[in-house]
Each structure stands twice: as C-alpha cells, then as structure tokens.
PDB file of C-alpha atoms in Angstrom:
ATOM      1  CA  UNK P  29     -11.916 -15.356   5.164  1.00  0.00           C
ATOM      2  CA  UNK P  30     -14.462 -12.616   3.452  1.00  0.00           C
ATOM      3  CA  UNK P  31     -16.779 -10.819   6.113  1.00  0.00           C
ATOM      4  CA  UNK P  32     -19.814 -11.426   4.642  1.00  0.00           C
ATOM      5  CA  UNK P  33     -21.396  -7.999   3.161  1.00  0.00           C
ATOM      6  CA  UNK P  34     -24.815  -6.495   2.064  1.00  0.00           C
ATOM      7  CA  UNK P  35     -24.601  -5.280  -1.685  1.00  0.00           C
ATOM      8  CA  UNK P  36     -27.096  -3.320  -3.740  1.00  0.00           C
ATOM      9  CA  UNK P  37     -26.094  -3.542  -7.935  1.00  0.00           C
ATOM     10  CA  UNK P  38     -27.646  -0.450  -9.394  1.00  0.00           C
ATOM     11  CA  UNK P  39     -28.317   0.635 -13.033  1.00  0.00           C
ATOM     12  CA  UNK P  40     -28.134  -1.926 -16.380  1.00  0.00           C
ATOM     13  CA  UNK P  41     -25.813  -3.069 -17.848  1.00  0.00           C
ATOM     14  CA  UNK P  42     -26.395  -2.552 -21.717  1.00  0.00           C
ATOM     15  CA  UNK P  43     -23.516  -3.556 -23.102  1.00  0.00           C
ATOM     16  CA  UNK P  44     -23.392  -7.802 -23.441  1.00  0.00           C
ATOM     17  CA  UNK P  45     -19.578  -7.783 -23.495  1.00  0.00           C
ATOM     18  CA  UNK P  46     -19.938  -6.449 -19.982  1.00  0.00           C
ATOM     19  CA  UNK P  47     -22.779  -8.201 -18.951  1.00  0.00           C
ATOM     20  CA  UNK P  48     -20.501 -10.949 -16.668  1.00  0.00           C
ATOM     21  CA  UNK P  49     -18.111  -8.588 -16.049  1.00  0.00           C
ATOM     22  CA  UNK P  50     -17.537  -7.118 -12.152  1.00  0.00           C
ATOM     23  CA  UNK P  51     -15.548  -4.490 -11.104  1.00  0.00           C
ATOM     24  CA  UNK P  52     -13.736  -4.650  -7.418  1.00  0.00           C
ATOM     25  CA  UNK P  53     -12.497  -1.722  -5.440  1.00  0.00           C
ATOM     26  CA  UNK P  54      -9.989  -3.228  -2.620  1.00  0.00           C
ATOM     27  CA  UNK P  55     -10.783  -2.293   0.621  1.00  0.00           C
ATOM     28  CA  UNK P  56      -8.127  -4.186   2.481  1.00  0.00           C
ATOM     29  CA  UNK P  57      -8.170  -4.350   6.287  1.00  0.00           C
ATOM     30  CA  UNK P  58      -4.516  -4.753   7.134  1.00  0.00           C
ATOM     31  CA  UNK P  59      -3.527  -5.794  10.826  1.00  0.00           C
ATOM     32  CA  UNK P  60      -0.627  -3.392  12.259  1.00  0.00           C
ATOM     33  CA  UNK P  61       1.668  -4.803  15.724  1.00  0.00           C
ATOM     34  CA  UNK P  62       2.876  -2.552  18.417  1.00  0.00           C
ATOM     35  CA  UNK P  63       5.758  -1.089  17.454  1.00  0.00           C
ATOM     36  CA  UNK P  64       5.301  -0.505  14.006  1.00  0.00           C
ATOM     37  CA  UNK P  65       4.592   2.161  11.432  1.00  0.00           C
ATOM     38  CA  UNK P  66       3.011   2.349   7.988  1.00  0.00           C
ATOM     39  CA  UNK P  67       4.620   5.121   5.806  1.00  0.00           C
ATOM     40  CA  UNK P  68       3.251   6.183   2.707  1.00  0.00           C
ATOM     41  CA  UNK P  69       5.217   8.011   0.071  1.00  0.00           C
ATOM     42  CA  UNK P  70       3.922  10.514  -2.666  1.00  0.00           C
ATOM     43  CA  UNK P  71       6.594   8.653  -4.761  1.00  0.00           C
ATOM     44  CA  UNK P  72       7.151   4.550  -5.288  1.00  0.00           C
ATOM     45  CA  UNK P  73      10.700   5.126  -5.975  1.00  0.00           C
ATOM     46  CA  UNK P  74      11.234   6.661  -2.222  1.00  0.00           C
ATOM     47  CA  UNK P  75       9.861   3.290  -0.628  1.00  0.00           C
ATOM     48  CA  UNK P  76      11.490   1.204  -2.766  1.00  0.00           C
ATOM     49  CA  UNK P  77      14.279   3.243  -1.838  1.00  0.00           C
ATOM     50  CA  UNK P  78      13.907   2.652   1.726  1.00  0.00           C
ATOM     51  CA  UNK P  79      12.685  -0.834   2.073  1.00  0.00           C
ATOM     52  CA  UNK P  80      16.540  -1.729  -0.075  1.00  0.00           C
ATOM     53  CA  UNK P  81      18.041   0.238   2.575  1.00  0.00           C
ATOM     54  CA  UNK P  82      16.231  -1.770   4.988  1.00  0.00           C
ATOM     55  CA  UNK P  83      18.062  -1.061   8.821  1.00  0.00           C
ATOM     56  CA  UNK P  84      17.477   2.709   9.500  1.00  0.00           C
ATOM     57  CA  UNK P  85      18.824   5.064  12.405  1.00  0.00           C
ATOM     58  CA  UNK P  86      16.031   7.351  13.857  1.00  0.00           C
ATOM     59  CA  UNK P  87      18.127  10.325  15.467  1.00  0.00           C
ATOM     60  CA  UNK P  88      15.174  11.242  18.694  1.00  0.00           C
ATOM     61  CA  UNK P  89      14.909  14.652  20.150  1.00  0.00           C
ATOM     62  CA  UNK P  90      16.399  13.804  23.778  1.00  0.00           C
ATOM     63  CA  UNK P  91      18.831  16.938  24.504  1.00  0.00           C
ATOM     64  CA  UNK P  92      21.948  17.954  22.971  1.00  0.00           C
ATOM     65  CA  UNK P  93      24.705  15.995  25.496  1.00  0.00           C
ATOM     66  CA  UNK P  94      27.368  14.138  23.341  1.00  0.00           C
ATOM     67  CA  UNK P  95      27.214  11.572  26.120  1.00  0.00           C
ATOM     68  CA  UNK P  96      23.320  10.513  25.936  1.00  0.00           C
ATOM     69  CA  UNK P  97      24.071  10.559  22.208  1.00  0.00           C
ATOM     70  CA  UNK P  98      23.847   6.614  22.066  1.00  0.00           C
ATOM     71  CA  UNK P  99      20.591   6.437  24.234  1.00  0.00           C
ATOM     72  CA  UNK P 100      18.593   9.028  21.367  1.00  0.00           C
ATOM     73  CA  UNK P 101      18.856   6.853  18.490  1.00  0.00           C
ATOM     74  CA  UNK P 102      17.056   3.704  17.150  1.00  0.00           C
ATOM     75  CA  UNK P 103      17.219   1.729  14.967  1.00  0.00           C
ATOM     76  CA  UNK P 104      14.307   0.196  12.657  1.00  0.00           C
ATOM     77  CA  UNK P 105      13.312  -2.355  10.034  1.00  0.00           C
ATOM     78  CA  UNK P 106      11.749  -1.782   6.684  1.00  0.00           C
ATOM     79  CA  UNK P 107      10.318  -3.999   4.851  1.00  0.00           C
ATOM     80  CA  UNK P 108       7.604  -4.153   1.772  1.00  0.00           C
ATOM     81  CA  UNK P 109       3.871  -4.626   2.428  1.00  0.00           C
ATOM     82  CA  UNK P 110       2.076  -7.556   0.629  1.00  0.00           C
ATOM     83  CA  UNK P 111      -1.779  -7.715   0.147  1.00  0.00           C
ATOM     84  CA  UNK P 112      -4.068 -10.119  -1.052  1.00  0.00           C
ATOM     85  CA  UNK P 113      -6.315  -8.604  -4.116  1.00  0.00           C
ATOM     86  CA  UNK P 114      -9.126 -10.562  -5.999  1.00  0.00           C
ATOM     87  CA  UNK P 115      -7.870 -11.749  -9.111  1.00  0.00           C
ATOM     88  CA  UNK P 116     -10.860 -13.906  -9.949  1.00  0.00           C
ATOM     89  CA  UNK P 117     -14.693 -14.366  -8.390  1.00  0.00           C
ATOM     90  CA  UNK P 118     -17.655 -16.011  -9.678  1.00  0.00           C
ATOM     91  CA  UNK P 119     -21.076 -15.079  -7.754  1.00  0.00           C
ATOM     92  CA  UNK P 120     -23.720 -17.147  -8.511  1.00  0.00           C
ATOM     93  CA  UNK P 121     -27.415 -14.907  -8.154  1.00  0.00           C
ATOM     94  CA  UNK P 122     -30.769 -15.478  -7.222  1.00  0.00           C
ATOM     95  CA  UNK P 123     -34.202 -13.788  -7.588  1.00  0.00           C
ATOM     96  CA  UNK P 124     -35.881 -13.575  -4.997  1.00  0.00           C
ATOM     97  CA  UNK P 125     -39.662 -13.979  -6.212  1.00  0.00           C
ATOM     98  CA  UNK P 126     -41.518 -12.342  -2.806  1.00  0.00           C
ATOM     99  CA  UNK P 127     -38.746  -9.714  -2.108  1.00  0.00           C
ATOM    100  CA  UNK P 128     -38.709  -6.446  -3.391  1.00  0.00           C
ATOM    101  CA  UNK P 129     -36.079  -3.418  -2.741  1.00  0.00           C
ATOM    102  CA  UNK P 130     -37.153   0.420  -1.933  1.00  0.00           C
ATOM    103  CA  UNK P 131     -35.247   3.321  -2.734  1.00  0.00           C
ATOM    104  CA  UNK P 132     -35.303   6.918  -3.182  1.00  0.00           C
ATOM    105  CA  UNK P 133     -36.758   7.094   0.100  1.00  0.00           C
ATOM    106  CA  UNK P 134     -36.606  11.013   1.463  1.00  0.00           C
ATOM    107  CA  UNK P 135     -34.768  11.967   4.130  1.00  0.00           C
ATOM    108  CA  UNK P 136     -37.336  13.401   6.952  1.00  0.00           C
ATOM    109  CA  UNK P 137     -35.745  12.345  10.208  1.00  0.00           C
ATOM    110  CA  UNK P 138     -38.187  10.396  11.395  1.00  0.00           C
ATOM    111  CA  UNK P 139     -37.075   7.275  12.943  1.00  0.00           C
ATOM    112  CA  UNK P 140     -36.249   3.817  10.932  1.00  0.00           C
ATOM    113  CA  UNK P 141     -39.044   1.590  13.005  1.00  0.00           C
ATOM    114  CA  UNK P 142     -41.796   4.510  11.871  1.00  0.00           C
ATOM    115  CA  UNK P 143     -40.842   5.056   8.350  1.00  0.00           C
ATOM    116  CA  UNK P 144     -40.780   0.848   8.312  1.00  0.00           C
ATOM    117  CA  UNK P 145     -44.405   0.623   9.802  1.00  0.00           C
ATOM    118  CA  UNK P 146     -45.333   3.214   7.540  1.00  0.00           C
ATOM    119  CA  UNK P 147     -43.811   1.018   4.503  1.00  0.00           C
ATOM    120  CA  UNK P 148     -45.661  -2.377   5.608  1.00  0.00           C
ATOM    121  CA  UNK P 149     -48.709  -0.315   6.386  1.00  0.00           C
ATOM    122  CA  UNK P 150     -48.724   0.732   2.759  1.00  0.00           C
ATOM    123  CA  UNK P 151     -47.875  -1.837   0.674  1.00  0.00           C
ATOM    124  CA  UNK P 152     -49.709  -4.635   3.092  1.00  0.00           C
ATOM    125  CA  UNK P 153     -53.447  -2.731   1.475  1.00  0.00           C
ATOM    126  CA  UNK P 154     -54.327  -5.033  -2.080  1.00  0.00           C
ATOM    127  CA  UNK P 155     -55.784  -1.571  -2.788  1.00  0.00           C
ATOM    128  CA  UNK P 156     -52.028  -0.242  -3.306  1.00  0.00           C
ATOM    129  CA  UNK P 157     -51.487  -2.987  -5.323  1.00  0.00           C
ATOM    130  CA  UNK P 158     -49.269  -5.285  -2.209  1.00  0.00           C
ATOM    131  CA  UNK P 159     -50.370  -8.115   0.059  1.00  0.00           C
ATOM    132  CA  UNK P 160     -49.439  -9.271   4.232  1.00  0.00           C
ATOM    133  CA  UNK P 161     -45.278  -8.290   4.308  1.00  0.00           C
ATOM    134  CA  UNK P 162     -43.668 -11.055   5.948  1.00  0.00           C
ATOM    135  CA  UNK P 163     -40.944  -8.779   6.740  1.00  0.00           C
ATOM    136  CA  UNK P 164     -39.134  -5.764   6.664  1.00  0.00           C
ATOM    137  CA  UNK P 165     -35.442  -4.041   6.719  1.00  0.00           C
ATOM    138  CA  UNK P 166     -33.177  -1.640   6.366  1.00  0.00           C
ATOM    139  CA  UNK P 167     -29.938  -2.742   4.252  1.00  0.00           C
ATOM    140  CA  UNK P 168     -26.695  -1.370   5.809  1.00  0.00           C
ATOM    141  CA  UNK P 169     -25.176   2.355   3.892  1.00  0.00           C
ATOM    142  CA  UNK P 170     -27.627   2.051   0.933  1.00  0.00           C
ATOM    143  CA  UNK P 171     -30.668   3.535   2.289  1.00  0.00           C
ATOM    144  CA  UNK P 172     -32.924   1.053   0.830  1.00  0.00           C
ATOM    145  CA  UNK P 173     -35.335  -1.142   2.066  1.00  0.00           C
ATOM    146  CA  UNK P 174     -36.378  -4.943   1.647  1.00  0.00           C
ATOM    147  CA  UNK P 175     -40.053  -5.935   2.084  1.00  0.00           C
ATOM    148  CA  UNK P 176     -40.897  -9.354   1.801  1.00  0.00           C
ATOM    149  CA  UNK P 177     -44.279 -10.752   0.920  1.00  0.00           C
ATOM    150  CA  UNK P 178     -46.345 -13.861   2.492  1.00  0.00           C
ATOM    151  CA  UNK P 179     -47.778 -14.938  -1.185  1.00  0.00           C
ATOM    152  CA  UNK P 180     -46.234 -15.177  -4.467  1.00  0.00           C
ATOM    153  CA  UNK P 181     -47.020 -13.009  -7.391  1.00  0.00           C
ATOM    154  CA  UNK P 182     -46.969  -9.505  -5.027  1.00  0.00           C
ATOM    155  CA  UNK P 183     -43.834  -8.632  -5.774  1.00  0.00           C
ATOM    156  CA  UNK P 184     -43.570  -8.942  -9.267  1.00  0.00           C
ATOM    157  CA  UNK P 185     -46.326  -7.001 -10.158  1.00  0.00           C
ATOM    158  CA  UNK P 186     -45.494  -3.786  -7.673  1.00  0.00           C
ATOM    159  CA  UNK P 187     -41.580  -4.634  -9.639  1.00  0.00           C
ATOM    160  CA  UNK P 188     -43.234  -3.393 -13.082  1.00  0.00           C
ATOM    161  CA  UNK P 189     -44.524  -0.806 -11.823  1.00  0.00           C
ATOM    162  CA  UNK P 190     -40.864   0.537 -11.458  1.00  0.00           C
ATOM    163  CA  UNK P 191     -42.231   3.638  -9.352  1.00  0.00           C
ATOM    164  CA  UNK P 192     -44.976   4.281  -6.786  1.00  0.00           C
ATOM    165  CA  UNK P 193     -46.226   7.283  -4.854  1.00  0.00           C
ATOM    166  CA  UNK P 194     -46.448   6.760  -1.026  1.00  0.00           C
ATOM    167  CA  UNK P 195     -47.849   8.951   1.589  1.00  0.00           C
ATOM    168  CA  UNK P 196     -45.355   9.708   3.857  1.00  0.00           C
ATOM    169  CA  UNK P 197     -45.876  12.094   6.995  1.00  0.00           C
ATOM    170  CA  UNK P 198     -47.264  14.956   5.149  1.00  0.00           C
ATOM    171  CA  UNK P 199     -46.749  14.373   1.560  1.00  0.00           C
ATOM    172  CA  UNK P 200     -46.294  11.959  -1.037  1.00  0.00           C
ATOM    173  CA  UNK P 201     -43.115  10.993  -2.488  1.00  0.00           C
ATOM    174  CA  UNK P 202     -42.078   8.560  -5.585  1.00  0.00           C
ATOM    175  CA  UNK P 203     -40.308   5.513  -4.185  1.00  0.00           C
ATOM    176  CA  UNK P 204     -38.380   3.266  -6.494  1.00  0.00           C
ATOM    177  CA  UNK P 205     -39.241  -0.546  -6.786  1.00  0.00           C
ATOM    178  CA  UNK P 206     -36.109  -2.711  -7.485  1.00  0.00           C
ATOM    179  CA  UNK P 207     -36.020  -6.877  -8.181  1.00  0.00           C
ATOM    180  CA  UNK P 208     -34.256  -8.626  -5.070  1.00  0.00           C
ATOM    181  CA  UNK P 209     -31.422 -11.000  -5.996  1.00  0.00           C
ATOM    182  CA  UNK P 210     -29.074 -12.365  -3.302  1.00  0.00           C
ATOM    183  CA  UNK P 211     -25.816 -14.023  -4.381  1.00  0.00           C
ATOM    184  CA  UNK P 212     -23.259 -16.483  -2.847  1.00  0.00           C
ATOM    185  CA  UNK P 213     -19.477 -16.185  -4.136  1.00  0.00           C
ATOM    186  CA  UNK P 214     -18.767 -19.722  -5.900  1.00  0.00           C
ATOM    187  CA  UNK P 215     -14.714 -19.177  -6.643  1.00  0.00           C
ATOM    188  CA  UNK P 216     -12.739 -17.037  -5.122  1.00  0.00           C
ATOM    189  CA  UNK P 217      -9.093 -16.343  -6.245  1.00  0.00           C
ATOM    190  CA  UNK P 218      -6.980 -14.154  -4.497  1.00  0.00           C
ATOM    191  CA  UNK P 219      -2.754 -13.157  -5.761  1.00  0.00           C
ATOM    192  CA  UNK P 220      -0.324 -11.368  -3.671  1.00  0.00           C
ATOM    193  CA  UNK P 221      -0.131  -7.809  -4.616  1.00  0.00           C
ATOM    194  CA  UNK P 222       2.654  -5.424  -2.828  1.00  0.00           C
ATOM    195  CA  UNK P 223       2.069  -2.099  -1.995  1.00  0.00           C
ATOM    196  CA  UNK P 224       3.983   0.406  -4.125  1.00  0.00           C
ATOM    197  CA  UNK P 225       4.192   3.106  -1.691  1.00  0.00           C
ATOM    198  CA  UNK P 226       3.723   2.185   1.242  1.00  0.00           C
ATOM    199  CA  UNK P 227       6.145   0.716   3.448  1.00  0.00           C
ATOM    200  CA  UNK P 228       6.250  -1.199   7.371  1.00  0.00           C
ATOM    201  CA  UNK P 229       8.613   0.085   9.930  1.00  0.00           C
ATOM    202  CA  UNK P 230       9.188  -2.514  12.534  1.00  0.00           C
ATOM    203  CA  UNK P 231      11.551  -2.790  16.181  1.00  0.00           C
ATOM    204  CA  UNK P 232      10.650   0.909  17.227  1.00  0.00           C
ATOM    205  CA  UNK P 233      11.006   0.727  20.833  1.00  0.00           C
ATOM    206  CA  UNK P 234       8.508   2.239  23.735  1.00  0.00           C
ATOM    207  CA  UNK P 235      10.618   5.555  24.194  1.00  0.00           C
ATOM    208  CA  UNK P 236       8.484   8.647  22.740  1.00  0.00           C
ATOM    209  CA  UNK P 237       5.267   9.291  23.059  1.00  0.00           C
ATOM    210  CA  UNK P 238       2.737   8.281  20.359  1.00  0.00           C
ATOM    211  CA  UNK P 239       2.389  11.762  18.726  1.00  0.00           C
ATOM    212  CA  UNK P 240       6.283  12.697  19.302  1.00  0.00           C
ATOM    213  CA  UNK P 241       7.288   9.118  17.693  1.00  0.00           C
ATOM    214  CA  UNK P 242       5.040   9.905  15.150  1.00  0.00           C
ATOM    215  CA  UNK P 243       6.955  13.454  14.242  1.00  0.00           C
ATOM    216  CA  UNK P 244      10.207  12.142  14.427  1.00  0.00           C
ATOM    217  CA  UNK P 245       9.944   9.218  11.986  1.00  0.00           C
ATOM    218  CA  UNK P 246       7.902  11.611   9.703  1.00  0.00           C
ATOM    219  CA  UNK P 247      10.533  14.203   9.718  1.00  0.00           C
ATOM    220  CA  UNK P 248      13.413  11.464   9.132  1.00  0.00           C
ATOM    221  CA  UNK P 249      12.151   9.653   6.186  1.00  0.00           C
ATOM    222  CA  UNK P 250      11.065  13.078   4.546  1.00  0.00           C
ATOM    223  CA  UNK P 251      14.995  13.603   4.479  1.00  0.00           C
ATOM    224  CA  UNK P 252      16.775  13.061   1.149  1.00  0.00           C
ATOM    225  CA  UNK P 253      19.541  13.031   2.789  1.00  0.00           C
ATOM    226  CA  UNK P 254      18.780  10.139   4.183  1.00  0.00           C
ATOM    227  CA  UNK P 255      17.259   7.932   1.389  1.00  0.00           C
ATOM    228  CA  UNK P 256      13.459   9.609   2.137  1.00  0.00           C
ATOM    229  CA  UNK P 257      11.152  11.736   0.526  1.00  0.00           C
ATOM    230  CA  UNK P 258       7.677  13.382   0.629  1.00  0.00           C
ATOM    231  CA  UNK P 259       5.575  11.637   3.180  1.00  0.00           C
ATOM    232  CA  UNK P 260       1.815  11.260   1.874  1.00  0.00           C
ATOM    233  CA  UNK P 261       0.471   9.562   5.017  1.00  0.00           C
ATOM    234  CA  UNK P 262       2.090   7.532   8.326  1.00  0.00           C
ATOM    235  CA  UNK P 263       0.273   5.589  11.292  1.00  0.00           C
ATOM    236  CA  UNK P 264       1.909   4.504  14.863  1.00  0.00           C
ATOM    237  CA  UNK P 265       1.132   2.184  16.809  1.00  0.00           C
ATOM    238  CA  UNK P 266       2.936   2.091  19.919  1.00  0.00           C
ATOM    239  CA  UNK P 267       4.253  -1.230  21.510  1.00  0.00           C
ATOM    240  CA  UNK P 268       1.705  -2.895  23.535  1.00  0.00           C
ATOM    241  CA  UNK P 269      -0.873  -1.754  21.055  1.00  0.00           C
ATOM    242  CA  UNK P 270      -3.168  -3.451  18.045  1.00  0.00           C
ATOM    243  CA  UNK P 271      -3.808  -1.296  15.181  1.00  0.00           C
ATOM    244  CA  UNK P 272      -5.958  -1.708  11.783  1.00  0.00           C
ATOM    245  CA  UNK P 273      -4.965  -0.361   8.429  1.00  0.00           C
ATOM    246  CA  UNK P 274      -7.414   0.442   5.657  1.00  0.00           C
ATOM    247  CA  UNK P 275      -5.753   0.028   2.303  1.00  0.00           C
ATOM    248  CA  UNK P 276      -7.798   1.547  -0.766  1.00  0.00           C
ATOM    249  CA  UNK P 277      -7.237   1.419  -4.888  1.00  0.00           C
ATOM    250  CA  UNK P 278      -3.846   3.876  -5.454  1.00  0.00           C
ATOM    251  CA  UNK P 279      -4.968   6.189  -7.346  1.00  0.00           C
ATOM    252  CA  UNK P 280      -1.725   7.775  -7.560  1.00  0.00           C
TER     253      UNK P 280
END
C-alpha cells in the first residue's frame, strides 16, 4: 500500500522523447524489530562479506574474568535486506479547470490563515482579474497554494497571465500562477531490489544498553579481522522496541 502524497511537477518538459517519461527517487520506509540492527558499509563487498558469514560472535565489554568469559559474548544473525522499488507506474492526470496553484510566495512570517485571507481577498475582486474562491490551501513542503474558484473560466484566464503582482503586508510581490492537475496512479509495478550495503543483524539479546550495544557492534564489524569493514551508518533498536528505517537512492 502507497500513502497517498501531495505532488507539485515543476518546469516543461521540451524534449517529446521525455514527455511520458517519470523519474522516481525511493524513499523506502523499512520496518526494524527489537533486537535488530541495520549496518551500512562504505563498501558492498564487506556486507556481502558478512551476510555469507551469516552467525557472528559479538565479544561485549563485561570485565576481564576468564570465568564470565561465556556470559560477554553473543551471537547474531545476518542476513540481506530486500526492498520493493517501482519498476513500472502509469498516472493518469487531470486539469483541474477552476483550480489554480501559487508560488513564489515570500517568506514574511506572518501566519498561514492571514497570508490565505489575504490571497482570497485578492483574487476574489473581478477588478484583479479573479472571481468568489471556493476554497483555499496550503500544499504540504512545496510552499504553494491552491485557490479554487466558484465559476468556470477564472482560472484560466489569471493561468495566462503566468505572473501577478499582489499586495502583501507592505509591499507588492510577483506571485507565480501554475495550471492544477491532480493524478491517480493506474498500474503500479513493484520488483524486489536488495540492498547492496546494507545489512540486518538479528537475535541480539537485551544485555547493553542502547548506546553501548550500539558501540560494540560498530566496533566489531569495522574489524577486518573479523570479515568487517568501514561502517558508513548503523541503527539499534533494542528488544521490546519498534523502529523505522528510511532507505534513499545509493548514491555510492
């Protein structure tokens, strides 16, 4: 299941080839059970290297007595970590005819409810070229803005426009008129993808501390010695715990 998600395409495409064409940047949310570990490696060959190995002996830091030797070691699984990427998706896109989208709005700290009743207030005058706004809203991390009009034809005129100037506080400032088009995904294919540096460490037991456990398995599996190598990145998560991974494109 996709969470569904606000997007905002910017720029034109000019090129025809690439005019059906979209590009996808994973950003996989990846559940992680108490007990376990994710370990990233600067090199693939290091977790491969590991996960063939696959039953390792964590030495802990519990005192130098011969006789507690067999209560300071544990021993964990490794195994490989499988995603699931896009491989194919079709969107199919709408216009929305009484929608339009507002950008390059400036940043003057003024809350979002008064810069939004300063919008409607604007472009509801016919004198500023707009109508009643049925609506109004802030999309999510894009900084834009979606009026909605009661009539048709509003929109489409203040969309060739392309740019108007809007009083704002105590000056004017050249806001950006986009199109609106929503989209629904029709086909969605996803493939199995493994990660090529990143490995899972289950079966550590409840006996360290988070940030201790967290030291120890770090300094083992940066040993040669013993089948490691550079560690780029690791997360804990203790027994009894729920963590969530964020995977992004290796650009390694």
């Amino acid at each position: 299941a996709l969470p569904e998600r606000k997007m905002v395409f910017k720029g034109l495409v000019t090129n025809k080839e690439d005019m059906k064409k979209l590009i996808l940047t994973p950003l996989i949310h990846y559940p992680v059970m108490g007990g376990s570990a994710l370990i990233t490696f600067e090199k693939a060959e290091v977790a491969q290297r590991i996960i063939e190995m696959k039953e390792h002996v964590v030495e802990l830091s519990c005192g130098e007595d011969l006789e507690e030797l067999d209560r300071c070691r544990v021993r964990v699984q490794a195994a490989p970590v499988d995603v699931l990427l896009p491989s194919a998706l079709e969107i199919g896109l709408t216009r929305n005819s009484r929608s339009i989208l507002v950008s390059d709005l400036p940043s003057l700290g003024i809350p979002e409810e008064a810069l939004l009743d300063k919008l409607e207030l604007f472009f509801s005058k016919t004198k500023n070229g707009g109508a009643e706004v049925e609506s109004r809203e802030f999309l999510d991390d894009t900084g834009q803005v979606l009026l909605t009009f009661a009539q048709d034809g509003v929109a489409e005129l203040l969309i060739e426009k392309g740019h108007i100037q809007v009083p704002i506080g105590k000056g004017k400032y050249e806001l950006k008129i986009s199109p609106c088009v929503s989209g629904d995904i029709s086909n969605l294919q996803l493939q199995p993808s493994r990660c090529p540096r990143t490995i899972l460490l289950s079966g550590i037991p409840d006996v360290l501390g988070e940030e201790p456990m967290r030291d120890t398995l770090e300094i083992h599996f940066q040993k040669a010695s013993r089948g490691g190598g550079e560690v780029e990145s690791l997360a804990y998560v203790p027994a009894g715990r729920q963590g969530l991974a964020v995977f992004l494109e290796d650009k390694a």
